[in-house]
mmCIF file of C-alpha atoms and ligand atoms in Angstrom:
data_model
loop_
_atom_site.group_PDB
_atom_site.id
_atom_site.type_symbol
_atom_site.label_atom_id
_atom_site.label_comp_id
_atom_site.label_asym_id
_atom_site.label_seq_id
_atom_site.Cartn_x
_atom_site.Cartn_y
_atom_site.Cartn_z
ATOM 1 C CA UNK A 1 3.993 -9.774 -17.898
ATOM 2 C CA UNK A 2 2.551 -7.160 -15.708
ATOM 3 C CA UNK A 3 -0.502 -5.694 -17.136
ATOM 4 C CA UNK A 4 -4.012 -7.350 -17.510
ATOM 5 C CA UNK A 5 -6.882 -5.655 -19.544
ATOM 6 C CA UNK A 6 -10.492 -6.565 -19.926
ATOM 7 C CA UNK A 7 -12.554 -4.310 -21.625
ATOM 8 C CA UNK A 8 -12.074 -0.898 -20.104
ATOM 9 C CA UNK A 9 -10.357 -1.969 -16.882
ATOM 10 C CA UNK A 10 -6.833 -2.534 -16.610
ATOM 11 C CA UNK A 11 -5.140 -4.670 -13.801
ATOM 12 C CA UNK A 12 -1.406 -3.600 -13.276
ATOM 13 C CA UNK A 13 1.602 -4.760 -11.736
ATOM 14 C CA UNK A 14 3.909 -1.737 -10.110
ATOM 15 C CA UNK A 15 6.869 -2.101 -7.621
ATOM 16 C CA UNK A 16 6.702 0.852 -5.161
ATOM 17 C CA UNK A 17 5.443 2.291 -2.134
ATOM 18 C CA UNK A 18 1.761 2.259 -1.674
ATOM 19 C CA UNK A 19 2.135 5.915 0.259
ATOM 20 C CA UNK A 20 3.428 6.875 -3.006
ATOM 21 C CA UNK A 21 0.391 6.424 -5.557
ATOM 22 C CA UNK A 22 -0.302 10.022 -6.479
ATOM 23 C CA UNK A 23 -2.491 9.458 -9.098
ATOM 24 C CA UNK A 24 -4.869 6.845 -7.664
ATOM 25 C CA UNK A 25 -8.291 7.886 -6.138
ATOM 26 C CA UNK A 26 -8.162 5.100 -3.441
ATOM 27 C CA UNK A 27 -5.153 3.068 -1.896
ATOM 28 C CA UNK A 28 -5.905 -0.117 0.178
ATOM 29 C CA UNK A 29 -4.481 -0.411 3.830
ATOM 30 C CA UNK A 30 -3.521 -3.730 5.437
ATOM 31 C CA UNK A 31 -5.036 -3.192 8.309
ATOM 32 C CA UNK A 32 -5.238 -4.418 11.626
ATOM 33 C CA UNK A 33 -8.763 -5.243 13.480
ATOM 34 C CA UNK A 34 -8.989 -1.947 15.401
ATOM 35 C CA UNK A 35 -7.885 0.136 12.177
ATOM 36 C CA UNK A 36 -4.979 1.446 14.553
ATOM 37 C CA UNK A 37 -1.762 2.563 12.904
ATOM 38 C CA UNK A 38 1.065 -0.325 13.958
ATOM 39 C CA UNK A 39 3.490 -1.499 11.315
ATOM 40 C CA UNK A 40 4.196 -2.593 7.722
ATOM 41 C CA UNK A 41 1.801 -1.017 5.446
ATOM 42 C CA UNK A 42 -0.396 0.261 7.952
ATOM 43 C CA UNK A 43 2.284 2.095 9.703
ATOM 44 C CA UNK A 44 3.558 3.877 6.481
ATOM 45 C CA UNK A 45 -0.082 4.858 5.500
ATOM 46 C CA UNK A 46 -0.800 6.502 8.925
ATOM 47 C CA UNK A 47 2.719 8.163 8.957
ATOM 48 C CA UNK A 48 1.859 9.542 5.682
ATOM 49 C CA UNK A 49 -1.594 10.547 6.337
ATOM 50 C CA UNK A 50 -1.459 12.180 9.972
ATOM 51 C CA UNK A 51 -3.026 11.245 13.125
ATOM 52 C CA UNK A 52 -6.645 12.559 12.137
ATOM 53 C CA UNK A 53 -6.389 9.255 9.937
ATOM 54 C CA UNK A 54 -6.234 7.124 12.911
ATOM 55 C CA UNK A 55 -8.929 9.206 14.575
ATOM 56 C CA UNK A 56 -11.552 8.604 11.579
ATOM 57 C CA UNK A 57 -10.690 4.973 11.149
ATOM 58 C CA UNK A 58 -10.957 3.880 14.903
ATOM 59 C CA UNK A 59 -14.416 4.968 15.180
ATOM 60 C CA UNK A 60 -14.995 1.871 12.488
ATOM 61 C CA UNK A 61 -13.280 -1.087 14.551
ATOM 62 C CA UNK A 62 -13.354 -3.407 14.933
ATOM 63 C CA UNK A 63 -13.783 -5.155 11.785
ATOM 64 C CA UNK A 64 -13.518 -9.245 11.056
ATOM 65 C CA UNK A 65 -10.880 -10.780 8.667
ATOM 66 C CA UNK A 66 -12.184 -10.414 4.962
ATOM 67 C CA UNK A 67 -13.789 -7.272 5.769
ATOM 68 C CA UNK A 68 -13.249 -3.540 4.245
ATOM 69 C CA UNK A 69 -14.054 -0.101 5.566
ATOM 70 C CA UNK A 70 -13.575 3.198 3.973
ATOM 71 C CA UNK A 71 -12.104 6.509 5.352
ATOM 72 C CA UNK A 72 -10.828 9.647 3.769
ATOM 73 C CA UNK A 73 -6.879 10.007 3.142
ATOM 74 C CA UNK A 74 -5.888 12.804 5.027
ATOM 75 C CA UNK A 75 -2.704 14.041 4.486
ATOM 76 C CA UNK A 76 -1.927 11.302 1.451
ATOM 77 C CA UNK A 77 -2.429 12.577 -2.184
ATOM 78 C CA UNK A 78 -5.333 10.137 -2.519
ATOM 79 C CA UNK A 79 -8.855 10.683 -1.751
ATOM 80 C CA UNK A 80 -9.976 7.483 0.273
ATOM 81 C CA UNK A 81 -7.903 5.190 2.215
ATOM 82 C CA UNK A 82 -9.803 1.430 2.000
ATOM 83 C CA UNK A 83 -8.767 -0.701 5.139
ATOM 84 C CA UNK A 84 -8.752 -4.387 4.499
ATOM 85 C CA UNK A 85 -8.358 -6.899 7.424
ATOM 86 C CA UNK A 86 -6.711 -9.704 5.459
ATOM 87 C CA UNK A 87 -6.419 -13.298 7.572
ATOM 88 C CA UNK A 88 -3.637 -14.172 9.585
ATOM 89 C CA UNK A 89 -2.447 -17.351 8.138
ATOM 90 C CA UNK A 90 -2.367 -19.963 10.200
ATOM 91 C CA UNK A 91 -5.089 -18.805 12.502
ATOM 92 C CA UNK A 92 -7.674 -17.138 10.042
ATOM 93 C CA UNK A 93 -9.817 -20.077 8.225
ATOM 94 C CA UNK A 94 -10.651 -20.740 5.283
ATOM 95 C CA UNK A 95 -7.143 -18.073 4.431
ATOM 96 C CA UNK A 96 -8.246 -18.234 0.908
ATOM 97 C CA UNK A 97 -11.583 -17.410 0.850
ATOM 98 C CA UNK A 98 -10.917 -14.389 3.454
ATOM 99 C CA UNK A 99 -8.103 -12.793 1.377
ATOM 100 C CA UNK A 100 -10.410 -13.133 -1.429
ATOM 101 C CA UNK A 101 -13.398 -11.264 0.334
ATOM 102 C CA UNK A 102 -10.833 -8.733 1.277
ATOM 103 C CA UNK A 103 -10.069 -7.510 -2.431
ATOM 104 C CA UNK A 104 -13.864 -8.158 -3.373
ATOM 105 C CA UNK A 105 -14.971 -6.316 -0.951
ATOM 106 C CA UNK A 106 -12.647 -3.442 -1.610
ATOM 107 C CA UNK A 107 -13.454 -3.444 -5.067
ATOM 108 C CA UNK A 108 -17.272 -3.593 -4.336
ATOM 109 C CA UNK A 109 -16.803 -0.280 -2.115
ATOM 110 C CA UNK A 110 -15.024 1.686 -5.037
ATOM 111 C CA UNK A 111 -18.231 0.475 -7.231
ATOM 112 C CA UNK A 112 -20.358 1.986 -4.590
ATOM 113 C CA UNK A 113 -18.665 5.242 -4.373
ATOM 114 C CA UNK A 114 -18.007 5.824 -7.903
ATOM 115 C CA UNK A 115 -14.205 5.160 -7.509
ATOM 116 C CA UNK A 116 -12.169 4.524 -10.579
ATOM 117 C CA UNK A 117 -8.859 3.912 -9.305
ATOM 118 C CA UNK A 118 -7.277 1.599 -6.727
ATOM 119 C CA UNK A 119 -4.321 0.537 -5.445
ATOM 120 C CA UNK A 120 -3.537 -2.677 -3.319
ATOM 121 C CA UNK A 121 -0.649 -3.888 -1.512
ATOM 122 C CA UNK A 122 0.107 -7.608 -0.969
ATOM 123 C CA UNK A 123 -2.467 -8.213 1.812
ATOM 124 C CA UNK A 124 -1.570 -10.801 4.610
ATOM 125 C CA UNK A 125 1.950 -11.342 3.256
ATOM 126 C CA UNK A 126 4.030 -9.533 6.049
ATOM 127 C CA UNK A 127 3.367 -9.699 9.580
ATOM 128 C CA UNK A 128 0.263 -12.187 9.100
ATOM 129 C CA UNK A 129 2.425 -14.722 7.163
ATOM 130 C CA UNK A 130 0.267 -15.370 4.144
ATOM 131 C CA UNK A 131 3.073 -17.412 1.682
ATOM 132 C CA UNK A 132 3.459 -14.658 -1.133
ATOM 133 C CA UNK A 133 3.012 -17.157 -3.910
ATOM 134 C CA UNK A 134 -0.281 -18.351 -2.557
ATOM 135 C CA UNK A 135 -1.413 -14.908 -1.485
ATOM 136 C CA UNK A 136 -0.559 -13.801 -4.962
ATOM 137 C CA UNK A 137 -2.585 -16.268 -6.828
ATOM 138 C CA UNK A 138 -5.922 -15.485 -4.651
ATOM 139 C CA UNK A 139 -5.326 -11.762 -4.938
ATOM 140 C CA UNK A 140 -4.910 -11.660 -9.081
ATOM 141 C CA UNK A 141 -7.648 -14.696 -9.819
ATOM 142 C CA UNK A 142 -10.136 -12.503 -7.432
ATOM 143 C CA UNK A 143 -9.339 -9.404 -9.114
ATOM 144 C CA UNK A 144 -9.540 -10.718 -12.846
ATOM 145 C CA UNK A 145 -12.723 -12.590 -12.266
ATOM 146 C CA UNK A 146 -14.205 -9.251 -11.022
ATOM 147 C CA UNK A 147 -13.242 -7.035 -13.810
ATOM 148 C CA UNK A 148 -15.833 -7.988 -16.094
ATOM 149 C CA UNK A 149 -18.729 -6.674 -13.629
ATOM 150 C CA UNK A 150 -16.837 -3.329 -12.887
ATOM 151 C CA UNK A 151 -18.927 -0.379 -14.157
ATOM 152 C CA UNK A 152 -16.583 2.629 -12.055
ATOM 153 C CA UNK A 153 -13.367 0.990 -11.521
ATOM 154 C CA UNK A 154 -10.941 1.301 -14.673
ATOM 155 C CA UNK A 155 -7.447 1.029 -12.800
ATOM 156 C CA UNK A 156 -6.451 -1.759 -10.267
ATOM 157 C CA UNK A 157 -2.925 -1.330 -9.564
ATOM 158 C CA UNK A 158 -1.059 -4.257 -7.118
ATOM 159 C CA UNK A 159 1.619 -2.418 -5.611
ATOM 160 C CA UNK A 160 4.489 -4.377 -4.407
ATOM 161 C CA UNK A 161 7.178 -3.320 -2.065
ATOM 162 C CA UNK A 162 10.278 -5.366 -3.415
ATOM 163 C CA UNK A 163 11.919 -6.994 -6.667
ATOM 164 C CA UNK A 164 10.810 -10.621 -4.935
ATOM 165 C CA UNK A 165 7.224 -9.625 -4.700
ATOM 166 C CA UNK A 166 6.852 -8.032 -8.262
ATOM 167 C CA UNK A 167 8.171 -11.014 -9.882
ATOM 168 C CA UNK A 168 6.017 -13.572 -8.082
ATOM 169 C CA UNK A 169 3.130 -11.680 -9.382
ATOM 170 C CA UNK A 170 4.229 -11.384 -12.925
ATOM 171 C CA UNK A 171 4.301 -15.062 -12.979
ATOM 172 C CA UNK A 172 1.429 -15.695 -11.486
ATOM 173 C CA UNK A 173 -0.608 -13.357 -13.882
ATOM 174 C CA UNK A 174 1.305 -15.036 -16.731
ATOM 175 C CA UNK A 175 -0.158 -18.301 -15.137
ATOM 176 C CA UNK A 176 -3.712 -16.927 -15.109
ATOM 177 C CA UNK A 177 -4.054 -15.423 -18.344
HETATM 178 P P1 ADP B 1 -0.096 -7.497 6.498
HETATM 179 O O1 ADP B 1 -0.043 -7.425 8.156
HETATM 180 O O2 ADP B 1 -1.736 -7.816 6.400
HETATM 181 O O3 ADP B 1 0.352 -9.121 6.606
HETATM 182 P P2 ADP B 1 1.966 -5.899 6.388
HETATM 183 O O4 ADP B 1 2.050 -4.387 6.286
HETATM 184 O O5 ADP B 1 2.846 -6.593 7.530
HETATM 185 O O6 ADP B 1 0.534 -6.722 6.266
HETATM 186 O O7 ADP B 1 2.573 -6.499 4.709
HETATM 187 C C1 ADP B 1 1.681 -6.593 3.862
HETATM 188 C C2 ADP B 1 2.777 -6.707 2.570
HETATM 189 O O8 ADP B 1 2.675 -5.509 2.089
HETATM 190 C C3 ADP B 1 4.121 -7.219 2.629
HETATM 191 O O9 ADP B 1 4.198 -7.793 1.617
HETATM 192 C C4 ADP B 1 5.068 -5.981 2.861
HETATM 193 O O10 ADP B 1 6.532 -6.199 2.570
HETATM 194 C C5 ADP B 1 4.531 -5.098 2.080
HETATM 195 N N1 ADP B 1 4.729 -3.646 2.392
HETATM 196 C C6 ADP B 1 5.258 -3.088 3.528
HETATM 197 N N2 ADP B 1 5.488 -1.807 3.637
HETATM 198 C C7 ADP B 1 4.949 -1.236 2.502
HETATM 199 C C8 ADP B 1 4.667 0.088 1.587
HETATM 200 N N3 ADP B 1 5.138 1.132 2.171
HETATM 201 N N4 ADP B 1 3.967 -0.488 0.159
HETATM 202 C C9 ADP B 1 3.806 -1.267 -0.487
HETATM 203 N N5 ADP B 1 3.602 -2.727 0.208
HETATM 204 C C10 ADP B 1 4.434 -2.558 1.598
#
């Protein structure tokens, strides 16, 4: 299963690169507390956006696990980047609540700004060590729970970097539906 629809809102699972989501209004960065470039998703996003993104984002830091802030997208093909700080699995407790907060806060920002489409990477599942199966369940459950209340957002895309992560999310979505 790679799609779930509730009313006018679609959730889709996609294999790809978060920096190449041309048709999405906002993309989410798996940020670090200081909103600096760095590695993984943050490295890829900052490389593609150019140095002006870091100049803008750094002024908004530091942020705490679960928090989200919004900037422009600079040279990316999107309008906005929403920077979420996921929990470090072994350190930031309760990790499931903090991870859910990321997805919720990012979607709340979209609702406030009238953003219609948003692409998320699998927050915390890289350097922050969140087991991908557990993270997929938190992410999809949180998004699905929020879908009925969304008034502006119409498309939510989870962008998974590898085939294995896509499969994990497909299985999880099937289970949750
Ligand atoms: P965190 O620090 O929150 O764990 P990472 O950036 O280290 O974030 O990784 C989060 C997830 O994003 C990992 O599953 C990683 O494989 C994946 N990832 C890395 N680069 C990209 C990319 N360019 N597009 C989409 N996903 C990516």
